Structure formats: C-alpha cells, structure tokens
Amino acid sequence: MMKLLFLSALAVSSFSLHAWAYPSVGDKVQWTGTVQQRDGTQKSVRIVKEVVKFNKDTQKWTVKYEATMGGDVFSENIEVSELYSPERYKQILANCVTSGGSIEKVEAAPGTYETCKLTTKNTDGSIVEKWWGNIPFGVVSKNTKAVVKGTKLADIPDLQSIVAGL
C-alpha cells in the first residue's frame, strides 16, 4: 500500500496570471505536503518535476521526476512528446465550469493563482481534487482522499516553488 501511495504522490502532474515561456528546458516545479498513513501517522512528501532535455530529432521532452516520502526517494527520467502549456491552461479554464469544475483562486508559496478545480473519482474509490493553473506541469495543488478498509488516507502536496522560462 505504501508503494501505491508513493507512486500516487509521484503522479502529481501540473496557475497565475504570469506569462512564462514554458515548456522549456530548465522548467522546475516543487510540491510539498503530507500523506496520512493507515495508523494515523503522517509522512512528509516532496515532489519535483524538471524539464531536463528536448530532443529536436524525436521532438520529445525528458522530464525528471523525483518523489520523497519520509525517507524513501524515487527518481526517474521520462520521455514525453507533449508537455502542459499556457494554451492547455487556457482550454482548461475556458471549459472548467462546463466540465464540472469551479474557478478558484489558490494561494501558494510562490503567489496567488487563478485555477480550475477538477474532481475525479478513481476506480479504487479514491477522490482526487486538482487545481490546474498557469504554471509548468499545471498542478498548483492536489488533494487525494483514498478509502482503504474504512480509513481515509490523504495526500496534500501544495506548490512550493517554480523555476520557469530559463
């Protein structure tokens, strides 16, 4: 179960009114938060995503994912053909309410962001709330409420820092 929660925390993907030139190599976003364990204890979570390379020949981006939960660290590089962009943010915001979401302002360490809060329910019954904003990787905040044998488990990673447009 711990590995599943760890990988769920890693899956955090990714707005203010700032206009950054992203995606670009050097974009880096960090989220921090906590995960509540079944026994009631909490572990700190830190997730970092960074664009480390763009291959002009294959038109693919390399993104480094690093997640730390308690003392466990997971890191990998993933190649993707598309990254979150300001255009995608505009689409999400324009369709937010008709998609069942709500427009909300979210305060985070780097600033205040106009976001679209979207809620989804996973096949395991967990509820995932994501606040999509105008930042690299898109997610300003995420809250997961998982029900495991009657016990709620939650992770709440919030945006801590952004480096964009290098």
PDB file of C-alpha atoms in Angstrom:
ATOM      1  CA  MET A   1       0.000   0.000   0.000  1.00  0.00           C
ATOM      2  CA  MET A   2       2.869   2.359   0.842  1.00  0.00           C
ATOM      3  CA  LYS A   3       4.343   1.859  -2.638  1.00  0.00           C
ATOM      4  CA  LEU A   4       0.939   2.624  -4.195  1.00  0.00           C
ATOM      5  CA  LEU A   5       0.650   5.851  -2.199  1.00  0.00           C
ATOM      6  CA  PHE A   6       4.228   6.740  -3.092  1.00  0.00           C
ATOM      7  CA  LEU A   7       3.548   6.241  -6.792  1.00  0.00           C
ATOM      8  CA  SER A   8       0.273   8.146  -6.477  1.00  0.00           C
ATOM      9  CA  ALA A   9       2.177  11.049  -4.978  1.00  0.00           C
ATOM     10  CA  LEU A  10       4.645  10.849  -7.854  1.00  0.00           C
ATOM     11  CA  ALA A  11       1.831  11.055 -10.406  1.00  0.00           C
ATOM     12  CA  VAL A  12       1.086  14.623  -9.462  1.00  0.00           C
ATOM     13  CA  SER A  13       1.237  16.210 -12.719  1.00  0.00           C
ATOM     14  CA  SER A  14       0.739  20.183 -13.036  1.00  0.00           C
ATOM     15  CA  PHE A  15      -1.724  28.999 -12.457  1.00  0.00           C
ATOM     16  CA  SER A  16      -1.079  32.507 -12.072  1.00  0.00           C
ATOM     17  CA  LEU A  17      -1.618  35.391 -14.401  1.00  0.00           C
ATOM     18  CA  HIS A  18       2.108  35.482 -15.201  1.00  0.00           C
ATOM     19  CA  ALA A  19       3.009  34.695 -18.810  1.00  0.00           C
ATOM     20  CA  TRP A  20       6.023  32.377 -18.784  1.00  0.00           C
ATOM     21  CA  ALA A  21       7.636  30.864 -21.807  1.00  0.00           C
ATOM     22  CA  TYR A  22       7.043  27.261 -20.881  1.00  0.00           C
ATOM     23  CA  PRO A  23       7.516  24.480 -21.561  1.00  0.00           C
ATOM     24  CA  SER A  24      11.266  24.864 -21.875  1.00  0.00           C
ATOM     25  CA  VAL A  25      14.387  23.131 -20.637  1.00  0.00           C
ATOM     26  CA  GLY A  26      15.044  24.218 -17.055  1.00  0.00           C
ATOM     27  CA  ASP A  27      11.388  24.449 -16.003  1.00  0.00           C
ATOM     28  CA  LYS A  28      11.206  23.038 -12.479  1.00  0.00           C
ATOM     29  CA  VAL A  29       8.305  22.825 -10.039  1.00  0.00           C
ATOM     30  CA  GLN A  30       8.287  21.533  -6.464  1.00  0.00           C
ATOM     31  CA  TRP A  31       5.311  20.480  -4.375  1.00  0.00           C
ATOM     32  CA  THR A  32       5.411  19.533  -0.677  1.00  0.00           C
ATOM     33  CA  GLY A  33       2.814  18.125   1.651  1.00  0.00           C
ATOM     34  CA  THR A  34       1.885  15.188   3.849  1.00  0.00           C
ATOM     35  CA  VAL A  35       0.445  11.710   3.487  1.00  0.00           C
ATOM     36  CA  GLN A  36      -1.597  10.280   6.310  1.00  0.00           C
ATOM     37  CA  GLN A  37      -0.852   6.615   6.974  1.00  0.00           C
ATOM     38  CA  ARG A  38      -3.431   3.983   7.968  1.00  0.00           C
ATOM     39  CA  ASP A  39      -2.103   4.058  11.528  1.00  0.00           C
ATOM     40  CA  GLY A  40      -2.806   7.806  11.732  1.00  0.00           C
ATOM     41  CA  THR A  41       0.802   8.947  11.437  1.00  0.00           C
ATOM     42  CA  GLN A  42       1.854  11.358   8.723  1.00  0.00           C
ATOM     43  CA  LYS A  43       4.838  11.384   6.396  1.00  0.00           C
ATOM     44  CA  SER A  44       6.166  14.372   4.558  1.00  0.00           C
ATOM     45  CA  VAL A  45       6.046  14.314   0.757  1.00  0.00           C
ATOM     46  CA  ARG A  46       8.183  16.290  -1.689  1.00  0.00           C
ATOM     47  CA  ILE A  47       7.671  16.006  -5.445  1.00  0.00           C
ATOM     48  CA  VAL A  48       9.879  17.717  -8.017  1.00  0.00           C
ATOM     49  CA  LYS A  49       9.396  17.755 -11.787  1.00  0.00           C
ATOM     50  CA  GLU A  50      12.022  19.275 -14.058  1.00  0.00           C
ATOM     51  CA  VAL A  51      12.360  19.527 -17.832  1.00  0.00           C
ATOM     52  CA  VAL A  52      15.954  18.408 -18.417  1.00  0.00           C
ATOM     53  CA  LYS A  53      16.174  17.989 -22.197  1.00  0.00           C
ATOM     54  CA  PHE A  54      14.400  18.448 -25.525  1.00  0.00           C
ATOM     55  CA  ASN A  55      15.423  16.216 -28.433  1.00  0.00           C
ATOM     56  CA  LYS A  56      14.883  18.151 -31.665  1.00  0.00           C
ATOM     57  CA  ASP A  57      15.193  14.979 -33.774  1.00  0.00           C
ATOM     58  CA  THR A  58      12.486  12.991 -31.955  1.00  0.00           C
ATOM     59  CA  GLN A  59      10.534  16.056 -30.745  1.00  0.00           C
ATOM     60  CA  LYS A  60      10.448  14.560 -27.236  1.00  0.00           C
ATOM     61  CA  TRP A  61      10.972  16.135 -23.836  1.00  0.00           C
ATOM     62  CA  THR A  62      12.848  14.441 -20.997  1.00  0.00           C
ATOM     63  CA  VAL A  63      11.312  15.142 -17.598  1.00  0.00           C
ATOM     64  CA  LYS A  64      12.994  14.183 -14.342  1.00  0.00           C
ATOM     65  CA  TYR A  65      10.536  13.093 -11.631  1.00  0.00           C
ATOM     66  CA  GLU A  66      11.687  12.858  -8.055  1.00  0.00           C
ATOM     67  CA  ALA A  67       9.451  11.973  -5.139  1.00  0.00           C
ATOM     68  CA  THR A  68      10.436  11.740  -1.493  1.00  0.00           C
ATOM     69  CA  MET A  69       8.091  10.272   1.112  1.00  0.00           C
ATOM     70  CA  GLY A  70       9.508  10.098   4.586  1.00  0.00           C
ATOM     71  CA  GLY A  71      12.952   8.614   3.971  1.00  0.00           C
ATOM     72  CA  ASP A  72      12.074   6.897   0.685  1.00  0.00           C
ATOM     73  CA  VAL A  73      13.243   8.519  -2.553  1.00  0.00           C
ATOM     74  CA  PHE A  74      12.096   7.576  -6.048  1.00  0.00           C
ATOM     75  CA  SER A  75      13.579   9.181  -9.146  1.00  0.00           C
ATOM     76  CA  GLU A  76      13.265   8.541 -12.861  1.00  0.00           C
ATOM     77  CA  ASN A  77      13.521  10.286 -16.210  1.00  0.00           C
ATOM     78  CA  ILE A  78      10.536  10.016 -18.537  1.00  0.00           C
ATOM     79  CA  GLU A  79      10.380  10.915 -22.237  1.00  0.00           C
ATOM     80  CA  VAL A  80       7.149  12.555 -23.365  1.00  0.00           C
ATOM     81  CA  SER A  81       6.028  14.034 -26.660  1.00  0.00           C
ATOM     82  CA  GLU A  82       3.861  16.761 -25.134  1.00  0.00           C
ATOM     83  CA  LEU A  83       4.019  18.933 -22.031  1.00  0.00           C
ATOM     84  CA  TYR A  84       1.459  21.128 -20.310  1.00  0.00           C
ATOM     85  CA  SER A  85       1.404  24.599 -21.882  1.00  0.00           C
ATOM     86  CA  PRO A  86      -0.239  28.017 -21.489  1.00  0.00           C
ATOM     87  CA  GLU A  87      -2.555  27.038 -24.368  1.00  0.00           C
ATOM     88  CA  ARG A  88      -3.686  23.947 -22.453  1.00  0.00           C
ATOM     89  CA  TYR A  89      -4.303  26.103 -19.372  1.00  0.00           C
ATOM     90  CA  LYS A  90      -6.495  28.450 -21.432  1.00  0.00           C
ATOM     91  CA  GLN A  91      -8.526  25.461 -22.687  1.00  0.00           C
ATOM     92  CA  ILE A  92      -8.987  24.078 -19.179  1.00  0.00           C
ATOM     93  CA  LEU A  93     -10.029  27.463 -17.796  1.00  0.00           C
ATOM     94  CA  ALA A  94     -12.441  28.139 -20.684  1.00  0.00           C
ATOM     95  CA  ASN A  95     -14.147  24.749 -20.212  1.00  0.00           C
ATOM     96  CA  CYS A  96     -13.803  24.499 -16.431  1.00  0.00           C
ATOM     97  CA  VAL A  97     -17.404  25.036 -15.355  1.00  0.00           C
ATOM     98  CA  THR A  98     -18.936  23.045 -18.237  1.00  0.00           C
ATOM     99  CA  SER A  99     -16.580  20.172 -17.313  1.00  0.00           C
ATOM    100  CA  GLY A 100     -17.925  20.113 -13.760  1.00  0.00           C
ATOM    101  CA  GLY A 101     -15.139  22.193 -12.236  1.00  0.00           C
ATOM    102  CA  SER A 102     -15.007  25.529 -10.488  1.00  0.00           C
ATOM    103  CA  ILE A 103     -12.807  28.588 -10.930  1.00  0.00           C
ATOM    104  CA  GLU A 104     -10.890  29.251  -7.704  1.00  0.00           C
ATOM    105  CA  LYS A 105      -8.007  31.433  -6.598  1.00  0.00           C
ATOM    106  CA  VAL A 106      -5.318  29.436  -4.805  1.00  0.00           C
ATOM    107  CA  GLU A 107      -2.589  30.926  -2.642  1.00  0.00           C
ATOM    108  CA  ALA A 108       0.710  29.065  -2.640  1.00  0.00           C
ATOM    109  CA  ALA A 109       4.248  29.958  -1.564  1.00  0.00           C
ATOM    110  CA  PRO A 110       5.175  31.491  -4.960  1.00  0.00           C
ATOM    111  CA  GLY A 111       1.969  33.552  -5.302  1.00  0.00           C
ATOM    112  CA  THR A 112      -1.762  33.530  -5.986  1.00  0.00           C
ATOM    113  CA  TYR A 113      -3.099  31.584  -8.977  1.00  0.00           C
ATOM    114  CA  GLU A 114      -6.369  31.536 -10.867  1.00  0.00           C
ATOM    115  CA  THR A 115      -7.169  27.839 -11.153  1.00  0.00           C
ATOM    116  CA  CYS A 116      -9.735  25.362 -12.325  1.00  0.00           C
ATOM    117  CA  LYS A 117     -10.547  22.854  -9.596  1.00  0.00           C
ATOM    118  CA  LEU A 118     -11.480  19.496 -11.107  1.00  0.00           C
ATOM    119  CA  THR A 119     -12.520  16.468  -9.059  1.00  0.00           C
ATOM    120  CA  THR A 120     -12.279  12.867 -10.271  1.00  0.00           C
ATOM    121  CA  LYS A 121     -13.040   9.510  -8.726  1.00  0.00           C
ATOM    122  CA  ASN A 122     -10.625   6.646  -9.360  1.00  0.00           C
ATOM    123  CA  THR A 123     -11.675   3.027  -9.816  1.00  0.00           C
ATOM    124  CA  ASP A 124     -10.411   2.256  -6.290  1.00  0.00           C
ATOM    125  CA  GLY A 125     -12.897   4.772  -4.863  1.00  0.00           C
ATOM    126  CA  SER A 126     -10.348   7.479  -4.092  1.00  0.00           C
ATOM    127  CA  ILE A 127     -11.312  11.080  -4.792  1.00  0.00           C
ATOM    128  CA  VAL A 128      -8.702  13.328  -6.434  1.00  0.00           C
ATOM    129  CA  GLU A 129      -9.031  17.110  -6.440  1.00  0.00           C
ATOM    130  CA  LYS A 130      -6.604  19.059  -8.636  1.00  0.00           C
ATOM    131  CA  TRP A 131      -6.289  22.808  -9.013  1.00  0.00           C
ATOM    132  CA  TRP A 132      -4.962  23.467 -12.551  1.00  0.00           C
ATOM    133  CA  GLY A 133      -3.130  26.746 -13.073  1.00  0.00           C
ATOM    134  CA  ASN A 134      -0.856  28.607 -15.442  1.00  0.00           C
ATOM    135  CA  ILE A 135       2.459  27.059 -14.370  1.00  0.00           C
ATOM    136  CA  PRO A 136       4.750  24.392 -15.820  1.00  0.00           C
ATOM    137  CA  PHE A 137       3.183  20.939 -15.299  1.00  0.00           C
ATOM    138  CA  GLY A 138      -0.137  22.599 -14.461  1.00  0.00           C
ATOM    139  CA  VAL A 139      -0.984  21.411 -10.959  1.00  0.00           C
ATOM    140  CA  VAL A 140      -0.945  24.148  -8.316  1.00  0.00           C
ATOM    141  CA  SER A 141      -2.396  21.856  -5.639  1.00  0.00           C
ATOM    142  CA  LYS A 142      -3.720  18.318  -5.312  1.00  0.00           C
ATOM    143  CA  ASN A 143      -5.705  16.541  -2.634  1.00  0.00           C
ATOM    144  CA  THR A 144      -6.333  12.795  -2.671  1.00  0.00           C
ATOM    145  CA  LYS A 145      -8.816  11.139  -0.358  1.00  0.00           C
ATOM    146  CA  ALA A 146      -8.465   7.389  -0.536  1.00  0.00           C
ATOM    147  CA  VAL A 147     -10.694   4.999   1.343  1.00  0.00           C
ATOM    148  CA  VAL A 148      -8.815   1.885   2.451  1.00  0.00           C
ATOM    149  CA  LYS A 149     -10.797  -0.543   4.594  1.00  0.00           C
ATOM    150  CA  GLY A 150     -12.824   2.312   6.058  1.00  0.00           C
ATOM    151  CA  THR A 151      -9.815   4.519   6.759  1.00  0.00           C
ATOM    152  CA  LYS A 152      -9.273   7.723   4.839  1.00  0.00           C
ATOM    153  CA  LEU A 153      -5.771   8.348   3.559  1.00  0.00           C
ATOM    154  CA  ALA A 154      -4.944  11.753   2.160  1.00  0.00           C
ATOM    155  CA  ASP A 155      -2.036  13.404   0.424  1.00  0.00           C
ATOM    156  CA  ILE A 156      -1.971  17.140   0.148  1.00  0.00           C
ATOM    157  CA  PRO A 157       1.003  18.359  -1.882  1.00  0.00           C
ATOM    158  CA  ASP A 158       0.978  22.112  -2.411  1.00  0.00           C
ATOM    159  CA  LEU A 159       3.086  24.175  -4.755  1.00  0.00           C
ATOM    160  CA  GLN A 160       6.284  25.414  -3.109  1.00  0.00           C
ATOM    161  CA  SER A 161       8.484  26.775  -5.878  1.00  0.00           C
ATOM    162  CA  ILE A 162       8.639  27.381  -9.611  1.00  0.00           C
ATOM    163  CA  VAL A 163      11.540  27.982 -11.965  1.00  0.00           C
ATOM    164  CA  ALA A 164      10.309  28.690 -15.477  1.00  0.00           C
ATOM    165  CA  GLY A 165      11.352  30.155 -18.781  1.00  0.00           C
ATOM    166  CA  LEU A 166      15.117  29.673 -18.445  1.00  0.00           C
TER     167      LEU A 166
END
